[in-house]
Structure formats: C-alpha cells, structure tokens
Amino acid sequence: MAGGSILGNRVQRKEDPKFLTTGGIYADDVSDPRLVGAAQAVYARSAVAHGKILSIDIEGAIGMPGVLAVHTAESLGLEPIPSPFNPAAARTLLASDKVRHVGEPIAVVVAETLQQATDAAEMIFAEVDFLPTLIDLEGALASETLIYEAAGSNAVFDTTALGLPENSDTDEFFKDCEVVISGRFMNQRVAPCPLEVRASAAVWHEGRLTQWVSSQHAQGAKAAFVAANGCDDGDLRIITPDVGGGFGAKIDAYPEEMLLGTLAKELNRPVRWRETRSESMMMLGHGRAQLQYVTMGGTKAGDVTHYQLHGIQDCGAFVGMGTILAPFFTRPMAAAVYDIPNIEVRTTSVVTNTTPITAYRGAGRPEATAAIERAMDLFAGEIGMDPVDVRRMNLIPKFMEPYTTSIGQVYDVGDFEGALDKAIEAAGYSDLRAEQAARRESGAEKQLGIGVCVYVEITGGVDPKQEDAKIEINDDGTATIYTGTTPQGQGHDTAWSMLASEQTGIPIDDMTLVFGDTDRVPVGGGTMGSRSLQQGGAAVSQAGAEIAEKAKKVAAQLLEADEADVVLDTESGKFHVAGTPAVSKTWSEVAIAAKQQGDEMTLTTTFVADMPTFPFGAHIAVVEVDIGTGQVKHLRQIACDDAGRVVNPLLLDGQIHGGIAQGAAQALLEEVRYDEDGNPITSNLADYGMISAAELPSFEVIHMETPTFVNPLGVKGIGESGTIGSTPAVQSAVIDAVSHLGVKHIDMPATAERVWQAIQAAQ
C-alpha cells in the first residue's frame, strides 16, 4: 500500500463472498420469528388506463379458499393524499374515484397462501366509465380531458412556479446568430429493472409495527409509513435488509408497502407481499420520459453563443417525484461543460395515463447532457466542423475554484478539456476518423460511427447535504460502523471500512456495517444522487478520526503518560508513547478500560457539506452499423470519468461499468411502450430489451482525479456518471455512422428498425 495508506488501493470487496456463496438476505427472504405464519397480500389492479370507477365487485373474492380479508379504498377508509408538488392532484393509496393507469391497485386480498390470494384477486372486477386515454405528452398537454380535474390542466408543474421566466421568443432570442439549428429529441421512458423486485413484510408486536422494505432510504420513507398507519414515529421501525438494485426507483414508499401495516393490524397477524416481474414493470417508477425542444445558435466559425431548451417532462399518472426532476436538475445543468453566454430553459411537467415517473440513475442530469450534446453535434454538422473541435472551442476553461455558469449554477472544480484530451488520445480518434473515411469511400456495407460526449453532473445535491456516522469499538477490538446510507451493490461495506481503518488502524475485516434500520440508525440521508461517499463516507472518516482522539485520552491513562505524547500507529492499530512503541495498548484494552470508567468507546458525528460536487468526464463510443439492416454493434466505449480523489479504484471501475451498461442500454435497446389504449406492451423481460453482456464491449476506463474542496476526502459522486456520459456518446455514434447518407437525428433507442427507417427516409 502506497505510503502505508489503504486508501487509493484496489481492495477486494468485503461483500462479495456472501453474495457469491450463501447469497444476500432480501426483503422476501427475511425469516424473523415474528413473521412465522404470515399471511400473503396480493393486489387487484386496474386493467383500464383511464376512467371513473362506478363500482368494485369484491364478492367473488371473499368466499375463495383461504381468503382472510378483501379491501378497497372505501372499506379501509382511505383519504386522498395531495401531492406536495401540486395539492390539486390528490389520490388514495387504492384507486377510489378513478383509475389513472393500467396496473394501479384498486383492491387488496389477504389469504393464507400466495396462490390463494392470487386466485382471489383475479375474481375482483371494477366497473369503469371509460375516459380518453392520454399517452402522448403533447396530446395530454392539449387535451380537454383532465387526469386530475381539480388541477385545471394536465400541466401540473412549470418552472414559472419557481419564479423563473418563460423562454423568450425564439426568433428574437437568436436574431443575431449567424447559424441556428433546432431539434426535437425524445429522451425515452425506461424501466429500472432491479433484479430484486419490491417486497415487504409487516408485523405488529407489543403495540409496535416493524416493517421490512426493499428501500434506498429507510429513514426517509418512514414518514410515509407513519402517516399510512396513523401511529407515532416511535411506534414504527423500518428495516431494510440487502437491496438487490434500486437505481432511484426504491427511494419512495409505494402504496402496496404502505398498506401492509394496516392489514397486519386488522388481522392481528404478520402480512407479506411481493410483486411479480410484470407488476414491477407496471408499478415500480419509470425514468427519463422527457421531450426536448432544443435550439442552438452561434457563429459560422463554431462559437456557440445562444442555447434554448424547453423540456416537457412526463410525470406518468401521479404527481410525484418525477414531476420535479426536470425543473430541479435539468434546468441548472443545462449549460453543461460549455461557456455559452446566453441560455434559457423552461420545463413543463405533464401527467399522462402511464406508470408514474420517479428518480432514475442521474435523474435530470442525463437528460440535460443528452439535449446539449445532440445540439452540439447538429451545430457541428451545420457548419461542417468536427464535433470534437466544436466542443473544445466552447468548453469552460480549467478552474480550481468555484465557477458560476450563465444559468446560475456554481461548479466546484473542473478540467473538461483535460478529460476530453485523455479520452481522444486513448481512443485513437484521428485513426478512427481515417478508418471511417475509408469505409465511406469504399461504400462498405458496415459503416463506422464515432460519438463524443463531454459532461458534468451534480452529485450530493439533495438536501440536507449532510450525513451522520457512528463508530462503536467492541470489547474485542473490532468496530461497528453505523451509517445512514443504504448500499445496493455499490460497495459501502468495503469503502466505509477502508475509511475507518485509515483513521483507526483496525483491519477492515474486523469492521461490521449497520445500515437501513431506523431503530439502530434513526437519522440518515439514504443512497441517492451519488451522495454516499462524499457525505456518508466523509462522516465515517470524520467519526474515525474523532474516536481515535477520544481513545487517546483513555490510552494516556493506561500508559501513564500525557495525552499529547500518545500516538496511534494506524499500521498496527495500537497506542503508544511517541518514540517508545514497545509498550503499547490495543483498541480492545482501551474499550474495556473506557467501559470500566463508565463510558463507552462510541462516537457519533455529523458531516455537513457546504455545496454539491460536480464530477465530469468525456466518453467516446465507437459503433458499427449495417446499412442494409440497421443493426448496430457497439465496438468500443472509452470512458474518462473524474470523480475527484479515488478511495478504491476497484469500486470506482465497478460503478463506471454499471453506469455505462445502463446508459448504452438506453441508447440502443430500452424503451417502455404502450398501445393507444394505455396497455403496457413491454411488461416483462421478454418484451423489454434489457441489455446483457452479449451486447456490450469491454469498457476502456481512463482514470483522472481532480479533488474537490467540498469535503476533506476530495471525493465526488461516481454512481451515475457512467450513465450520463455513455448515452449521448453511443447515440451520437449511431447517427454519425449514417450521417453521410443524410441522416441528422435518430431518437433513442437506436434499434435496427429505427436506424433502417431513418436511412430509408433520408434516401
């Protein structure tokens, strides 16, 4: 280890042996004794996308074998819950006045077995007065049919609600530009597809509810469960076991989980619920779904001076988190990495009869990046300049102190041109262009495409920008770390143990991580927005340093020395007087001594960040397109992602790899689709094109470190960066491969059919 420090080394993940052998313990695996004999809940769901509920017939389900209870919103006395983003958009946890999308729960059956509950749920029928189904965003915006009548419009949120002006008249805004390009881009709807679908279990014991939930934020979700159960905060405990993927969709609480406590209390027995894959595809919040109208203007020499974006955000059927993602993240990140003096952005959030939109890896930042990177390509094509050259001449110069963009967003540090240079060099860009020219000259059936993306994103920007951490030294000298961040595969156990070991000298294998339990960790910000390392990790490091100082006081007494003379040797994990390491005290001895003095060797601390951090990077994608069939083959992906100081390169690479896979998947394959009646036609993994290793190349990851001043570790977020950089690069590469045929744009996903159609239309 360089310099004796564990940080910066490729330390193998502590988590992996369990997951690769016995496996994780997920919400549906929990075997707590209190759950013995649990009943099973299954939800009856709407088969209609939009309509007024006239009646719900549950009689056929009540008499089915094993059925213990059947409930609707009326029988449970559910009251409408107003949206915090538009109070006029209110709904009940089970549909009551109307149904708003296929799959919305309308009733719940509880039975002795899962099969019995499933059979009974199929006997529930709703009589619905059909209303026009609104699937198309612009159609919903113009329609007289309202999904929430009290809202007065299907546009349920607009940036003007934040006190921001609407975009200027486009012609007037761009009147002094020599070159103006415009485009209409659809950043399509995608499904998160975590390997673990949602599951939950609830039990009341001695007047207190304990509920296990597959969640990214147990502490944040607790308030929703308290409200749903009408109990005091102290009467509810949320436990999050291992989580098999979330990608943002498991931040919020969902109706199916929130009602279990009520059902368990009524039946006086534990109740479990687990969704099917098709239910997950219909009800677990989707991502992206943003229609973008983009205009860019500048000089014929390549200087971009004006940029205008109107993002129309699909909220889906509920006015939830997906409603505000565009205003809160797409708008401030609209300038991206470019020094464009005149920028205007407007966003409008619209409800449709589709699955609600929620956070999805990057949440608003990938949309902002995709919009401006597509515009840059169109601008370069219009003036006949290489897309790399246009980007380079418009990049914000390197800065190592806060920089404010023309849209008003303050970045911490950045070297965008440095990242682009590294990616270009690693890709062999000029050689790729030469090969592309040769293929075009020869009229080859398979043409080469090169896509470039330079990006910056905001991480750790969800309030509050702080995290607590607690470290407890046990009598045997091992340590327990308590964190408010919840891992879903990121490697928190390894990283947090490394950070604590760096400060205490306790081996990482002697540390245990506690998370996702509101009794043991009452306060926590959860895992989202790439905040975990820069806030949760910083808190753990801070706690490690502070508990070491606390321990020195006790060690000084044991060594009969002045505290100022006692040092902690982090390589051996022992305390000794400076200059005399032969006589030392272990962490175990210190912890036992503290307990004998009536104290505990425990310390809780809070780390507070003054601002978010802004990771950045550059991606180069290389694809091959078969002109005759439209088939795309992803040949190379070169990724330079700068997330500040690197704690563990192995974990960094893993996060980049996962992000690239999801980003490339959106560019090439994934899309949630509905028919004209609002029926989902991608409701399982046979119909939905989730990517696999077979469709991906080996990723070429280039490390670059520009430490931030925002936290003592110098780290930034990395969980979403790969997604943000890869999607525009891959999409641009596909378009680039066929641009010489007259193709200027292809919306994602760039499937063989869509590429072939674009070629035919251009010809």
Coordinates of N, CA and C in Angstrom, one line a residue, residues 376-529:
M376 N -25.0 20.1 -29.9 CA -23.6 20.3 -30.4 C -23.3 19.6 -31.7
D377 N -23.7 18.3 -31.7 CA -23.5 17.5 -32.9 C -24.2 18.2 -34.2
L378 N -25.4 18.6 -34.0 CA -26.2 19.2 -35.1 C -25.5 20.5 -35.5
F379 N -25.1 21.3 -34.5 CA -24.4 22.6 -34.8 C -23.1 22.3 -35.6
A380 N -22.3 21.3 -35.1 CA -21.1 21.0 -35.8 C -21.4 20.5 -37.3
G381 N -22.4 19.7 -37.4 CA -22.8 19.3 -38.8 C -23.2 20.4 -39.7
E382 N -23.9 21.4 -39.1 CA -24.4 22.5 -39.9 C -23.2 23.4 -40.4
I383 N -22.2 23.5 -39.6 CA -21.1 24.4 -40.1 C -19.9 23.6 -40.7
G384 N -20.1 22.3 -40.7 CA -19.0 21.4 -41.3 C -17.8 21.3 -40.5
M385 N -17.9 21.3 -39.2 CA -16.7 21.2 -38.3 C -16.8 19.9 -37.6
D386 N -15.6 19.4 -37.2 CA -15.5 18.1 -36.5 C -16.2 18.4 -35.1
P387 N -17.0 17.4 -34.6 CA -17.7 17.6 -33.3 C -16.8 17.8 -32.2
V388 N -15.6 17.2 -32.2 CA -14.6 17.4 -31.1 C -14.1 18.9 -31.1
D389 N -13.9 19.4 -32.3 CA -13.4 20.8 -32.4 C -14.4 21.8 -31.9
V390 N -15.6 21.6 -32.3 CA -16.7 22.5 -31.8 C -16.8 22.5 -30.3
R391 N -16.7 21.3 -29.7 CA -16.8 21.1 -28.3 C -15.6 21.8 -27.6
R392 N -14.4 21.5 -28.1 CA -13.2 22.1 -27.5 C -13.2 23.6 -27.4
M393 N -13.6 24.3 -28.5 CA -13.6 25.7 -28.6 C -14.6 26.4 -27.7
N394 N -15.6 25.6 -27.2 CA -16.7 26.1 -26.4 C -16.6 25.7 -24.9
L395 N -15.6 24.8 -24.6 CA -15.6 24.3 -23.2 C -15.2 25.5 -22.2
I396 N -15.7 25.3 -21.1 CA -15.3 26.2 -19.9 C -13.9 25.9 -19.6
P397 N -13.0 26.9 -19.6 CA -11.6 26.6 -19.3 C -11.4 26.0 -17.9
K398 N -10.3 25.3 -17.7 CA -10.0 24.7 -16.4 C -10.1 25.7 -15.3
F399 N -10.7 25.2 -14.2 CA -10.9 26.1 -13.0 C -10.8 25.3 -11.7
M400 N -10.1 25.8 -10.7 CA -9.9 25.1 -9.5 C -10.5 25.8 -8.3
E401 N -11.4 26.7 -8.6 CA -12.2 27.4 -7.6 C -13.6 27.6 -8.2
P402 N -14.6 27.9 -7.3 CA -16.0 27.9 -7.8 C -16.2 28.7 -9.1
Y403 N -16.9 28.1 -10.0 CA -17.2 28.8 -11.3 C -18.8 28.8 -11.5
T404 N -19.3 30.0 -11.8 CA -20.7 30.1 -12.0 C -21.1 30.2 -13.5
T405 N -22.0 29.3 -13.9 CA -22.4 29.3 -15.3 C -23.4 30.4 -15.6
S406 N -23.7 30.6 -16.9 CA -24.6 31.6 -17.3 C -26.1 31.3 -16.8
I407 N -26.3 30.0 -16.5 CA -27.7 29.7 -16.0 C -27.7 29.8 -14.5
G408 N -26.5 30.2 -13.8 CA -26.5 30.4 -12.4 C -26.1 29.3 -11.5
Q409 N -25.6 28.2 -12.1 CA -25.2 27.0 -11.3 C -23.7 27.2 -11.0
V410 N -23.3 27.0 -9.7 CA -22.0 27.1 -9.3 C -21.3 25.7 -9.2
Y411 N -20.3 25.5 -10.0 CA -19.5 24.3 -10.0 C -18.3 24.4 -9.1
D412 N -17.8 23.3 -8.6 CA -16.7 23.3 -7.6 C -15.3 23.4 -8.4
V413 N -14.9 22.4 -9.0 CA -13.6 22.4 -9.8 C -13.9 21.6 -11.1
G414 N -13.1 21.9 -12.1 CA -13.3 21.2 -13.4 C -12.1 21.4 -14.3
D415 N -11.9 20.3 -15.1 CA -10.9 20.4 -16.2 C -11.5 19.6 -17.3
F416 N -12.4 20.2 -18.0 CA -13.2 19.5 -19.0 C -12.3 19.1 -20.2
E417 N -11.5 20.1 -20.6 CA -10.6 19.8 -21.8 C -9.6 18.7 -21.5
G418 N -9.1 18.7 -20.2 CA -8.2 17.6 -19.9 C -8.9 16.2 -20.0
A419 N -10.1 16.1 -19.6 CA -10.8 14.8 -19.7 C -11.0 14.5 -21.2
L420 N -11.4 15.5 -22.0 CA -11.6 15.2 -23.5 C -10.3 14.8 -24.1
D421 N -9.2 15.4 -23.8 CA -7.9 15.1 -24.3 C -7.5 13.6 -24.0
K422 N -7.7 13.2 -22.8 CA -7.4 11.9 -22.4 C -8.2 10.8 -23.1
A423 N -9.5 11.1 -23.3 CA -10.4 10.2 -24.0 C -10.1 10.1 -25.5
I424 N -9.8 11.3 -26.1 CA -9.4 11.3 -27.5 C -8.2 10.5 -27.8
E425 N -7.2 10.8 -26.9 CA -5.9 10.1 -27.1 C -6.1 8.6 -26.9
A426 N -6.8 8.1 -25.9 CA -7.0 6.7 -25.7 C -7.7 6.0 -26.8
A427 N -8.7 6.8 -27.4 CA -9.5 6.2 -28.5 C -8.7 6.1 -29.8
G428 N -7.7 6.9 -29.9 CA -7.0 7.0 -31.2 C -8.0 7.7 -32.2
Y429 N -8.4 8.8 -31.9 CA -9.5 9.5 -32.6 C -9.2 9.7 -34.1
S430 N -8.1 10.2 -34.4 CA -7.7 10.5 -35.8 C -7.7 9.3 -36.6
D431 N -7.2 8.2 -36.0 CA -7.2 6.9 -36.7 C -8.6 6.4 -37.0
L432 N -9.5 6.6 -36.0 CA -10.9 6.2 -36.2 C -11.5 7.0 -37.3
R433 N -11.3 8.3 -37.4 CA -11.9 9.1 -38.4 C -11.3 8.7 -39.8
A434 N -10.0 8.3 -39.8 CA -9.4 7.8 -41.1 C -10.1 6.5 -41.5
E435 N -10.3 5.6 -40.6 CA -11.0 4.3 -40.9 C -12.4 4.6 -41.4
Q436 N -13.1 5.5 -40.7 CA -14.4 5.9 -41.1 C -14.5 6.4 -42.6
A437 N -13.5 7.3 -42.9 CA -13.5 7.8 -44.2 C -13.2 6.8 -45.3
A438 N -12.4 5.8 -45.0 CA -12.1 4.7 -45.9 C -13.3 3.9 -46.2
R439 N -14.0 3.6 -45.1 CA -15.2 2.8 -45.3 C -16.3 3.5 -46.1
R440 N -16.4 4.8 -45.9 CA -17.4 5.6 -46.7 C -17.0 5.6 -48.1
E441 N -15.7 5.8 -48.4 CA -15.2 5.8 -49.7 C -15.4 4.5 -50.5
S442 N -15.3 3.4 -49.8 CA -15.4 2.1 -50.4 C -16.9 1.7 -50.5
G443 N -17.8 2.4 -49.8 CA -19.2 2.0 -49.9 C -19.4 0.7 -49.1
A444 N -18.7 0.5 -48.0 CA -18.8 -0.7 -47.2 C -20.2 -0.8 -46.7
E445 N -20.7 -2.1 -46.6 CA -22.0 -2.3 -46.0 C -22.1 -2.0 -44.5
K446 N -20.9 -2.1 -43.8 CA -20.9 -1.8 -42.4 C -20.1 -0.6 -42.2
Q447 N -20.8 0.5 -41.8 CA -20.1 1.8 -41.6 C -19.8 2.0 -40.1
L448 N -18.7 2.8 -39.9 CA -18.2 3.1 -38.6 C -18.8 4.4 -38.1
G449 N -19.1 4.5 -36.8 CA -19.6 5.7 -36.2 C -18.9 6.0 -35.0
I450 N -18.5 7.3 -34.8 CA -17.8 7.7 -33.6 C -18.6 8.8 -32.9
G451 N -18.9 8.6 -31.6 CA -19.7 9.5 -30.8 C -18.9 10.1 -29.7
V452 N -19.1 11.4 -29.4 CA -18.3 12.1 -28.4 C -19.3 12.7 -27.4
C453 N -19.0 12.6 -26.1 CA -19.7 13.3 -25.1 C -18.8 13.9 -24.1
V454 N -18.9 15.2 -23.8 CA -18.2 15.8 -22.6 C -19.3 16.2 -21.7
Y455 N -19.2 15.9 -20.4 CA -20.3 16.1 -19.5 C -19.8 16.6 -18.1
V456 N -20.7 17.2 -17.4 CA -20.5 17.5 -16.0 C -21.9 17.2 -15.3
E457 N -21.9 16.7 -14.1 CA -23.1 16.5 -13.4 C -23.0 16.9 -12.0
I458 N -24.2 17.1 -11.3 CA -24.3 17.5 -9.9 C -24.5 16.3 -9.1
T459 N -23.7 16.1 -8.0 CA -23.9 15.0 -7.1 C -23.9 15.5 -5.6
G460 N -24.6 14.8 -4.8 CA -24.7 15.2 -3.4 C -25.6 16.4 -3.3
G461 N -26.4 16.7 -4.2 CA -27.2 17.9 -4.2 C -28.6 17.8 -3.6
V462 N -28.9 16.7 -3.0 CA -30.2 16.5 -2.3 C -30.1 17.0 -0.9
D463 N -31.0 17.9 -0.5 CA -30.9 18.4 0.9 C -31.5 17.4 1.9
P464 N -31.0 17.4 3.1 CA -29.8 18.1 3.6 C -28.5 17.5 3.1
K465 N -27.5 18.4 2.9 CA -26.2 17.9 2.3 C -25.4 17.5 3.5
Q466 N -25.8 16.5 4.3 CA -25.1 16.1 5.4 C -25.4 14.6 5.7
E467 N -24.6 14.0 6.5 CA -24.8 12.7 6.9 C -24.2 12.4 8.3
D468 N -24.8 11.6 9.1 CA -24.3 11.1 10.4 C -23.6 9.8 10.2
A469 N -22.7 9.6 11.1 CA -22.0 8.3 11.2 C -21.6 8.0 12.7
K470 N -21.7 6.8 13.0 CA -21.3 6.4 14.4 C -20.4 5.2 14.3
I471 N -19.3 5.2 15.1 CA -18.4 4.1 15.2 C -18.4 3.7 16.7
E472 N -18.5 2.4 16.8 CA -18.5 1.8 18.2 C -17.4 0.7 18.2
I473 N -16.5 0.9 19.2 CA -15.4 -0.1 19.4 C -15.9 -1.2 20.4
N474 N -15.9 -2.4 20.0 CA -16.3 -3.5 20.8 C -15.2 -4.0 21.7
D475 N -15.5 -4.8 22.8 CA -14.5 -5.2 23.8 C -13.4 -6.0 23.2
D476 N -13.6 -6.7 22.0 CA -12.6 -7.5 21.4 C -11.7 -6.7 20.4
G477 N -12.0 -5.4 20.4 CA -11.2 -4.5 19.5 C -11.7 -4.4 18.1
T478 N -12.8 -5.1 17.8 CA -13.4 -4.9 16.5 C -14.3 -3.6 16.5
A479 N -14.8 -3.2 15.4 CA -15.6 -2.0 15.3 C -16.9 -2.2 14.6
T480 N -17.9 -1.5 15.0 CA -19.2 -1.4 14.3 C -19.4 0.0 13.7
I481 N -19.7 0.1 12.5 CA -20.0 1.3 11.8 C -21.5 1.5 11.5
Y482 N -22.0 2.6 11.9 CA -23.5 2.8 11.7 C -23.6 4.0 10.6
T483 N -24.3 3.7 9.6 CA -24.4 4.7 8.5 C -25.8 4.9 8.0
G484 N -26.2 6.1 7.6 CA -27.5 6.4 7.1 C -27.6 6.2 5.6
T485 N -26.6 5.7 5.0 CA -26.6 5.4 3.6 C -26.9 3.9 3.4
T486 N -27.7 3.5 2.4 CA -28.0 2.1 2.2 C -27.4 1.6 1.0
P487 N -26.6 0.6 1.0 CA -26.0 0.0 -0.2 C -26.9 -0.9 -1.0
Q488 N -26.8 -0.8 -2.3 CA -27.5 -1.7 -3.2 C -26.5 -2.3 -4.2
G489 N -25.3 -2.5 -3.7 CA -24.3 -3.1 -4.6 C -23.1 -2.2 -4.8
Q490 N -23.1 -1.0 -4.3 CA -22.0 0.0 -4.5 C -20.7 -0.4 -3.9
G491 N -20.8 -1.1 -2.8 CA -19.5 -1.4 -2.0 C -19.3 -0.6 -0.8
H492 N -20.4 -0.2 -0.2 CA -20.3 0.7 1.0 C -19.5 0.0 2.1
D493 N -19.8 -1.3 2.4 CA -19.1 -2.0 3.4 C -17.6 -1.9 3.3
T494 N -17.1 -2.2 2.1 CA -15.7 -2.1 1.8 C -15.2 -0.7 2.0
A495 N -15.8 0.3 1.3 CA -15.3 1.7 1.3 C -15.4 2.3 2.7
W496 N -16.5 2.1 3.5 CA -16.6 2.6 4.8 C -15.6 2.0 5.8
S497 N -15.3 0.7 5.6 CA -14.3 0.0 6.4 C -12.9 0.6 6.1
M498 N -12.6 0.8 4.8 CA -11.3 1.4 4.5 C -11.2 2.7 5.1
L499 N -12.2 3.6 5.1 CA -12.1 4.9 5.6 C -11.9 4.9 7.1
A500 N -12.6 4.0 7.8 CA -12.5 3.9 9.2 C -11.1 3.3 9.6
S501 N -10.7 2.3 8.8 CA -9.4 1.7 9.1 C -8.3 2.7 8.9
E502 N -8.4 3.6 7.9 CA -7.4 4.6 7.7 C -7.2 5.4 8.9
Q503 N -8.2 5.7 9.7 CA -8.2 6.6 10.9 C -7.8 5.8 12.1
T504 N -8.2 4.5 12.2 CA -8.1 3.8 13.5 C -7.0 2.7 13.5
G505 N -6.7 2.2 12.3 CA -5.8 1.1 12.2 C -6.4 -0.2 12.4
I506 N -7.7 -0.3 12.6 CA -8.4 -1.5 12.8 C -8.6 -2.2 11.4
P507 N -8.2 -3.5 11.3 CA -8.3 -4.1 10.0 C -9.8 -4.0 9.4
I508 N -9.9 -3.9 8.1 CA -11.3 -3.8 7.5 C -12.1 -5.0 7.8
D509 N -11.5 -6.2 7.9 CA -12.3 -7.4 8.2 C -12.8 -7.5 9.6
D510 N -12.3 -6.6 10.4 CA -12.8 -6.5 11.8 C -13.8 -5.4 12.0
M511 N -14.4 -5.0 10.9 CA -15.5 -4.0 11.0 C -16.8 -4.5 10.4
T512 N -17.9 -4.2 11.1 CA -19.2 -4.6 10.7 C -20.0 -3.3 10.4
L513 N -20.7 -3.3 9.2 CA -21.5 -2.2 8.8 C -23.0 -2.4 9.2
V514 N -23.6 -1.4 9.8 CA -25.0 -1.4 10.2 C -25.7 -0.3 9.4
F515 N -26.8 -0.6 8.7 CA -27.5 0.3 7.8 C -29.0 0.0 7.8
G516 N -29.8 0.9 7.3 CA -31.1 0.6 6.9 C -32.0 0.1 8.0
D517 N -31.8 0.6 9.2 CA -32.7 0.2 10.4 C -32.9 1.4 11.2
T518 N -34.2 1.9 11.2 CA -34.5 3.2 11.9 C -34.4 3.1 13.4
D519 N -34.3 2.0 14.0 CA -34.0 1.9 15.4 C -32.6 2.1 15.7
R520 N -31.7 1.4 14.9 CA -30.3 1.4 15.2 C -29.6 2.6 14.5
V521 N -30.2 3.1 13.4 CA -29.7 4.3 12.7 C -30.9 5.2 12.5
P522 N -31.3 6.0 13.5 CA -32.5 6.8 13.4 C -32.5 7.9 12.3
V523 N -31.3 8.5 12.0 CA -31.2 9.6 11.1 C -30.3 9.2 9.9
G524 N -30.7 9.5 8.7 CA -29.9 9.2 7.6 C -30.4 9.7 6.3
G525 N -29.6 10.1 5.4 CA -30.0 10.7 4.1 C -30.2 9.7 3.0
G526 N -29.9 8.4 3.2 CA -30.2 7.4 2.2 C -29.1 7.5 1.1
T527 N -29.3 6.6 0.1 CA -28.4 6.5 -1.0 C -29.2 6.9 -2.3
M528 N -28.7 8.1 -2.8 CA -29.4 8.6 -4.0 C -28.5 9.8 -4.4
G529 N -28.6 10.2 -5.7 CA -27.9 11.4 -6.1 C -26.4 11.3 -6.0

